[in-house]
mmCIF file of C-alpha atoms in Angstrom:
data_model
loop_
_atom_site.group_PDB
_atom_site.id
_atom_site.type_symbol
_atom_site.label_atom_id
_atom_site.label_comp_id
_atom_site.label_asym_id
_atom_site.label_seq_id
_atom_site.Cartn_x
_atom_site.Cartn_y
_atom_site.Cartn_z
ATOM 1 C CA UNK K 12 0.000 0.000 0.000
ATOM 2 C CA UNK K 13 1.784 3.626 -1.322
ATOM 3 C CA UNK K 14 -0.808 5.606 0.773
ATOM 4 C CA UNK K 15 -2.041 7.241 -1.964
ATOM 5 C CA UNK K 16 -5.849 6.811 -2.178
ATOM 6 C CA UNK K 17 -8.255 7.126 -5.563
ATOM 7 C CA UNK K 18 -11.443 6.946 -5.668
ATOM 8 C CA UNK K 19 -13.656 5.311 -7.572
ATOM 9 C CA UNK K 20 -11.686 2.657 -8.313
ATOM 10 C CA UNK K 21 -13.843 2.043 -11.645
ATOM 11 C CA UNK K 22 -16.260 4.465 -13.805
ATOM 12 C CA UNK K 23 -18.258 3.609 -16.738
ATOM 13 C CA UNK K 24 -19.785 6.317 -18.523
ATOM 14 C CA UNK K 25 -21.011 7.411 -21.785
ATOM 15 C CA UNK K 26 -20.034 9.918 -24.444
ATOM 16 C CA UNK K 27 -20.304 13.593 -23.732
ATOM 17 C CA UNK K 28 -20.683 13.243 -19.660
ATOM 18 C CA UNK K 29 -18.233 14.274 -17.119
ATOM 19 C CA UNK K 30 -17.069 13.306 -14.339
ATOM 20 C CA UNK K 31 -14.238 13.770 -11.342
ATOM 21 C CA UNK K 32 -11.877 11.681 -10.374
ATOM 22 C CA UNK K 33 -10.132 11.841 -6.499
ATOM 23 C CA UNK K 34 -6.795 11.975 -5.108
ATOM 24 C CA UNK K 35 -5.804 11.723 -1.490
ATOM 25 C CA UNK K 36 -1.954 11.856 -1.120
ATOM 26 C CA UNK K 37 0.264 10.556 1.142
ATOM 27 C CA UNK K 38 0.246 12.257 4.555
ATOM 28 C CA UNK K 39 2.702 15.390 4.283
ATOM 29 C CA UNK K 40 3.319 14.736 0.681
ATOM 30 C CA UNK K 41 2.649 18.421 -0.806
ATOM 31 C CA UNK K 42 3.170 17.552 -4.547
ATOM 32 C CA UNK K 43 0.373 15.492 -6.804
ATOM 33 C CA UNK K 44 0.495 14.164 -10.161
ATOM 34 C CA UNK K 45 -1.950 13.321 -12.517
ATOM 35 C CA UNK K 46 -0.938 10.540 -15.188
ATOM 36 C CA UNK K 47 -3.070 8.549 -18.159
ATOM 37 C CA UNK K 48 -2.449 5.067 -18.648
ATOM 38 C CA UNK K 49 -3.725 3.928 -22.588
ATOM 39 C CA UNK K 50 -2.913 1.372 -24.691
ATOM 40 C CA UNK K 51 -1.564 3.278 -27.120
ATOM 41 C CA UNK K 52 0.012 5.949 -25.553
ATOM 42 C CA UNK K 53 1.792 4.520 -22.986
ATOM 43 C CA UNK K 54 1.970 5.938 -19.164
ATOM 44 C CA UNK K 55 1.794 9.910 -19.624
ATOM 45 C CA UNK K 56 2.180 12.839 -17.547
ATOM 46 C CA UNK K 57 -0.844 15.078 -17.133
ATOM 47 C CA UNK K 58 -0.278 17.935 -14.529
ATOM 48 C CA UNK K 59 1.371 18.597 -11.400
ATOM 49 C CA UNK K 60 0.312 20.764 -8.137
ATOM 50 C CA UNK K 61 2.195 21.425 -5.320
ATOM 51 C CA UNK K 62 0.632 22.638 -2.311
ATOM 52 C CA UNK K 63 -2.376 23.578 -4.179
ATOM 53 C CA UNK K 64 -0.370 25.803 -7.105
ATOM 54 C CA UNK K 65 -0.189 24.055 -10.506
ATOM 55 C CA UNK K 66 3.367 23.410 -11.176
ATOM 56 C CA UNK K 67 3.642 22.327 -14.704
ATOM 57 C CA UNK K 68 1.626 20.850 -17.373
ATOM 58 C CA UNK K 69 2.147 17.626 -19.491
ATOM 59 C CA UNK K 70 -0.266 16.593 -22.663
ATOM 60 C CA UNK K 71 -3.610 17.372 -20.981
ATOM 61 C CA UNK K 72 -6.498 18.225 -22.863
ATOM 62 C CA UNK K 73 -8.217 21.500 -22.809
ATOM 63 C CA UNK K 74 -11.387 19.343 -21.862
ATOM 64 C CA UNK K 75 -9.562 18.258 -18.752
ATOM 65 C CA UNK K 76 -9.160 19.890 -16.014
ATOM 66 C CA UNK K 77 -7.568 19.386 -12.034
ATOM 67 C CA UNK K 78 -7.092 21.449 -8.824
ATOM 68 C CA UNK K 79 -5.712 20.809 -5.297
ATOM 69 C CA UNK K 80 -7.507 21.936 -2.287
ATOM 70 C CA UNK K 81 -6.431 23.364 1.510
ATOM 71 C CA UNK K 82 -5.881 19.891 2.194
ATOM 72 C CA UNK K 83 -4.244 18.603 -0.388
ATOM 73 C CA UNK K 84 -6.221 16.080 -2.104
ATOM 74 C CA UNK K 85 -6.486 16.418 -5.536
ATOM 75 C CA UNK K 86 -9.163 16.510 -8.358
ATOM 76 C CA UNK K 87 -9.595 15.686 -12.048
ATOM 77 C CA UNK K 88 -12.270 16.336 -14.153
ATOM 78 C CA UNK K 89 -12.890 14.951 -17.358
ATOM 79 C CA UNK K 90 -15.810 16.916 -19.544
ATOM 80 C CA UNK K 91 -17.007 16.106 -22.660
ATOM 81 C CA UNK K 92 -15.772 12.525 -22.599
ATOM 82 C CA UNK K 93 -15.048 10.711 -25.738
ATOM 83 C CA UNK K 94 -13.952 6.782 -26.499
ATOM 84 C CA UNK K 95 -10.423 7.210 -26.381
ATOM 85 C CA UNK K 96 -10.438 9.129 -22.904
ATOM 86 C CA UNK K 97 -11.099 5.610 -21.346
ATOM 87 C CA UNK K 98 -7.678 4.978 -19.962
ATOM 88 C CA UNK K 99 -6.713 4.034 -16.259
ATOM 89 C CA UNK K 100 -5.620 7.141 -14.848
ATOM 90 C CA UNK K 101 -3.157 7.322 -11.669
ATOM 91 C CA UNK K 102 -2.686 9.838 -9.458
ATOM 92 C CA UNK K 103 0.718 9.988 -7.754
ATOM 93 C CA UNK K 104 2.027 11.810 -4.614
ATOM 94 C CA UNK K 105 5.724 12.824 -3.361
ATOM 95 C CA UNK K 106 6.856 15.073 -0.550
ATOM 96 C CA UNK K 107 8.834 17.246 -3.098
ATOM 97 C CA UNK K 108 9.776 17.624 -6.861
ATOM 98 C CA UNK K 109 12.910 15.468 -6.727
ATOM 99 C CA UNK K 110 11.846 12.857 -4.355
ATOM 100 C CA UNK K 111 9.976 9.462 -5.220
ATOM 101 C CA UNK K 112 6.552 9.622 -6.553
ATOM 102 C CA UNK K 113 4.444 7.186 -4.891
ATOM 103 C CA UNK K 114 1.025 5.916 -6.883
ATOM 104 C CA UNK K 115 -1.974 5.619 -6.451
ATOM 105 C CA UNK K 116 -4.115 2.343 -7.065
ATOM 106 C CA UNK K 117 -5.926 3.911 -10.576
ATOM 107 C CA UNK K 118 -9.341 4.925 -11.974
ATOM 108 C CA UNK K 119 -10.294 2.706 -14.919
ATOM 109 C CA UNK K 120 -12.545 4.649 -16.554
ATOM 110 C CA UNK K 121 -14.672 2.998 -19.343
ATOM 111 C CA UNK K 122 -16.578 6.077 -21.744
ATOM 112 C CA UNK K 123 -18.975 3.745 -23.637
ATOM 113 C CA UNK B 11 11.214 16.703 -23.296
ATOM 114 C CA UNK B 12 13.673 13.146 -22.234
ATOM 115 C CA UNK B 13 13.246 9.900 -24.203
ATOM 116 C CA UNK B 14 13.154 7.111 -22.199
ATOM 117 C CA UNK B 15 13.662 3.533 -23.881
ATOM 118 C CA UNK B 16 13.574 0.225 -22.668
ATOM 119 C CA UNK B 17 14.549 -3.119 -23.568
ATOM 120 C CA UNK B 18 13.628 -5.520 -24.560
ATOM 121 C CA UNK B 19 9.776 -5.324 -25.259
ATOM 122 C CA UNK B 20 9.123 -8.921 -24.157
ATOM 123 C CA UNK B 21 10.829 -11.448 -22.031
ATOM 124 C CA UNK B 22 9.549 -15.103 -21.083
ATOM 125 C CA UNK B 23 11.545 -16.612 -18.255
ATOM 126 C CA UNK B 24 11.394 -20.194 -16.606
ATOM 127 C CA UNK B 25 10.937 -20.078 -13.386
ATOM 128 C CA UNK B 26 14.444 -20.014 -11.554
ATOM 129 C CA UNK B 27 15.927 -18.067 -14.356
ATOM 130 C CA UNK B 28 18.192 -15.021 -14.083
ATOM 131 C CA UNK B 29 17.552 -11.733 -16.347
ATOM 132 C CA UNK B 30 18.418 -8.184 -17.364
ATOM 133 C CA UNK B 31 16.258 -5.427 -18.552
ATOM 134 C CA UNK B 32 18.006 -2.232 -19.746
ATOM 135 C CA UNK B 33 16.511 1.728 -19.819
ATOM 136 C CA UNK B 34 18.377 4.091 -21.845
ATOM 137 C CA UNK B 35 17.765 7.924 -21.437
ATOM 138 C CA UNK B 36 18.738 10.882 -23.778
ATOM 139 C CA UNK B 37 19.420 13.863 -21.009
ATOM 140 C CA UNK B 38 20.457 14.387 -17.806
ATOM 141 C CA UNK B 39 17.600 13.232 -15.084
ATOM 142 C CA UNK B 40 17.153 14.537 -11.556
ATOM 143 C CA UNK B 41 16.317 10.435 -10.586
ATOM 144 C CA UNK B 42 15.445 7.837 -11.937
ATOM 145 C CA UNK B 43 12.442 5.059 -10.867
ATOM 146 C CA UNK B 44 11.769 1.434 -11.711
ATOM 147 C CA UNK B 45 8.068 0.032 -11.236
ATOM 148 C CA UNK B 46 6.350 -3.028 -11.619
ATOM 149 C CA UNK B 47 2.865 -2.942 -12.829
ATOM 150 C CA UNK B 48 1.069 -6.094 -11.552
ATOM 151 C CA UNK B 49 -1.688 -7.945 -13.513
ATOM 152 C CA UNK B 50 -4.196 -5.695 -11.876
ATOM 153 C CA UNK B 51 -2.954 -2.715 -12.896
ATOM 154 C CA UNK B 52 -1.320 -1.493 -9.596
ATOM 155 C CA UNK B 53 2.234 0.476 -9.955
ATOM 156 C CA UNK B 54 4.742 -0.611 -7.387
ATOM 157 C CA UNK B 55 7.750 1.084 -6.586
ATOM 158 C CA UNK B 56 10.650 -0.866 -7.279
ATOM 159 C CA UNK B 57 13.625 1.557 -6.766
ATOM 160 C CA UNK B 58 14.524 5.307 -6.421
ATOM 161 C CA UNK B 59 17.885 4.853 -7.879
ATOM 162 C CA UNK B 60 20.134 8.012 -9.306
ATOM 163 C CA UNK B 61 22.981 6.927 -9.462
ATOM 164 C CA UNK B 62 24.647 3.535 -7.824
ATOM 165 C CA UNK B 63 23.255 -0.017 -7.147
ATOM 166 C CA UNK B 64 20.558 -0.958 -4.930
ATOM 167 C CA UNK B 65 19.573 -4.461 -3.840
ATOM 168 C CA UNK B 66 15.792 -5.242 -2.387
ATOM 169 C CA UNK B 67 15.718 -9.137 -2.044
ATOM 170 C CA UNK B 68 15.546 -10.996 -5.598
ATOM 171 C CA UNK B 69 15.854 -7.586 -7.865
ATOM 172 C CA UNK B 70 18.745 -5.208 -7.984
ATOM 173 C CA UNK B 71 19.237 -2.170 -9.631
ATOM 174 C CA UNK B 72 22.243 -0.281 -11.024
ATOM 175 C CA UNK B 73 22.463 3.326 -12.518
ATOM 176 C CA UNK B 74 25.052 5.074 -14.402
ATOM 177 C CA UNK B 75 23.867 8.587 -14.968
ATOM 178 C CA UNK B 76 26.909 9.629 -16.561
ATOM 179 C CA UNK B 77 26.645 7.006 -19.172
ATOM 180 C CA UNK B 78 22.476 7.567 -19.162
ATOM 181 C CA UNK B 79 21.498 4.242 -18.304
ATOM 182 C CA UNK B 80 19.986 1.945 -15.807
ATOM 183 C CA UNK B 81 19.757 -1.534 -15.388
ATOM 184 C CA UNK B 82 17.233 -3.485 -13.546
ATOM 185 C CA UNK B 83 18.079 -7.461 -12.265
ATOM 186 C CA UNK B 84 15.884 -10.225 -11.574
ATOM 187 C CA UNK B 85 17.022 -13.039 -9.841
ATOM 188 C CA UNK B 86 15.693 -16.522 -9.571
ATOM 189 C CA UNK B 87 12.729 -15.174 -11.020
ATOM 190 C CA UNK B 88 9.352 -16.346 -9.553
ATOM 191 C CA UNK B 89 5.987 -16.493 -11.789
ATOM 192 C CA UNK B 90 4.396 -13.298 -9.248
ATOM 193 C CA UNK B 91 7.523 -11.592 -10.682
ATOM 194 C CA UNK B 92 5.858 -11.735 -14.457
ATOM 195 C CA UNK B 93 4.308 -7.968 -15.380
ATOM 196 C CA UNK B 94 5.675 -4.928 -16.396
ATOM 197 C CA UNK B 95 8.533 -3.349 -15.883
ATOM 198 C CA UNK B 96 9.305 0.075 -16.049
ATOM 199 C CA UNK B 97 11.314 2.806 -15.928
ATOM 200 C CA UNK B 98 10.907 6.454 -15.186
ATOM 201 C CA UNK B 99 13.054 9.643 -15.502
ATOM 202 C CA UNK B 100 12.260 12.473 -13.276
ATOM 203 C CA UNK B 101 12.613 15.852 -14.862
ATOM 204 C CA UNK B 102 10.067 17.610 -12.500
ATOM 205 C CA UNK B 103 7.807 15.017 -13.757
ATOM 206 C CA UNK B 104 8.093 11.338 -14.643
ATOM 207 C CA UNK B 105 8.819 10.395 -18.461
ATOM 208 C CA UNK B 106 8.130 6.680 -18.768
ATOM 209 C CA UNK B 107 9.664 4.332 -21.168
ATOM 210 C CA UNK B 108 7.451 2.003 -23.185
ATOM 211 C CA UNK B 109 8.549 -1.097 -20.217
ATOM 212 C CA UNK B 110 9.456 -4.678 -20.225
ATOM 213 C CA UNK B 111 6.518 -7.186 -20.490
ATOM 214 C CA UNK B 112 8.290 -10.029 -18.125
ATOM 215 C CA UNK B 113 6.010 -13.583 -18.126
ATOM 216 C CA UNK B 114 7.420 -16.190 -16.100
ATOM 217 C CA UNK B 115 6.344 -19.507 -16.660
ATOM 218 C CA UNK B 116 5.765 -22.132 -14.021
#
């Protein structure tokens, strides 16, 4: 167990809905990452906070969108979801930028 | 941004058997992370490994950042160690290389 907690651990949905995706870090980690898992793209990078500021952005869609709150957990919403958005998406937590990055058990989201 | 490759694509071990899977990088990296991604999806850490070798039980890893490259062992390999390996370069964020699909076979 990283101590990183997602939730839901599954979501099926259809075309065109939204819907939000949770992040709890580990405890005193300030720093979350959002990743996408697909089959054809591989394991990519999606955004970073860090203690609630975004820190830098990867190849996330305008239709996407995260924040982090006071207390740290972390949020990311999906709008306007399409068939290739289904992906298993990780959320990943580490007490600074150059430390280890400890993730999260997934969302396997299904957009039917 | 870094490219991160990995070889080889595919490995199929007996059970018992020894192996080596290599990740290449093209820049300089802050650190550098292996994983294993179980049958269920899960991502477990493997190693935090910059620079130097590191040993936790059956695997062992070795880095050499000046020659951009890491190496991750697996020894006596057991069929929970089949999955899929990979590695990560951490340039504020991880890059991830394509990884090693390891099946070991009973």
């Amino acid at each position: 167990d990283s101590g990183v907690t997602q939730t839901p651990k599954h979501l099926i949905t259809a075309t065109g809905q939204r819907v939000t995706l949770r992040c709890s870090p580990r405890s005193g980690d300030l720093s979350v990452y959002w990743y996408q898992q697909s089959l054809d793209q591989g394991l990519q990078f999606l955004i970073q906070y860090y203690n609630g500021e975004e820190r830098a952005k990867g190849n996330i869609l305008e239709r996407f969108s995260a924040q982090q709150f006071p207390d740290l957990h972390s949020e990311l919403n999906l709008s306007s979801l399409e068939l290739g958005d289904s992906a298993l998406y990780f959320c990943a937590s580490s007490a600074s930028e150059e430390e280890t990055q400890y993730f999260g058990p997934g969302t396997r989201l299904l957009v039917l | 941004g870094i490219q991160v490759e990995q070889s080889p694509p595919d490995l199929i071990l007996q059970e018992g058997a020894n192996s080596t899977l290599r990740c290449n990088f093209s820049d300089s990296v802050n650190n550098l992370q292996w994983f294993h991604q179980n049958p269920w999806g899960q991502l477990i850490n493997l190693f935090y490994i910059p620079s130097g070798t590191k040993q936790n039980g059956r695997l062992s890893a070795t880095t050499v950042a000046t020659e951009r490259y890491s190496l991750l062992y697996i020894s006596s390999s057991q069929t929970t160690d089949s999955g899929v390996y990979f590695c990560a370069v951490n340039d504020y964020k991880l890059s991830f290389g394509a990884g090693t699909t390891v099946t070991v076979r009973a």
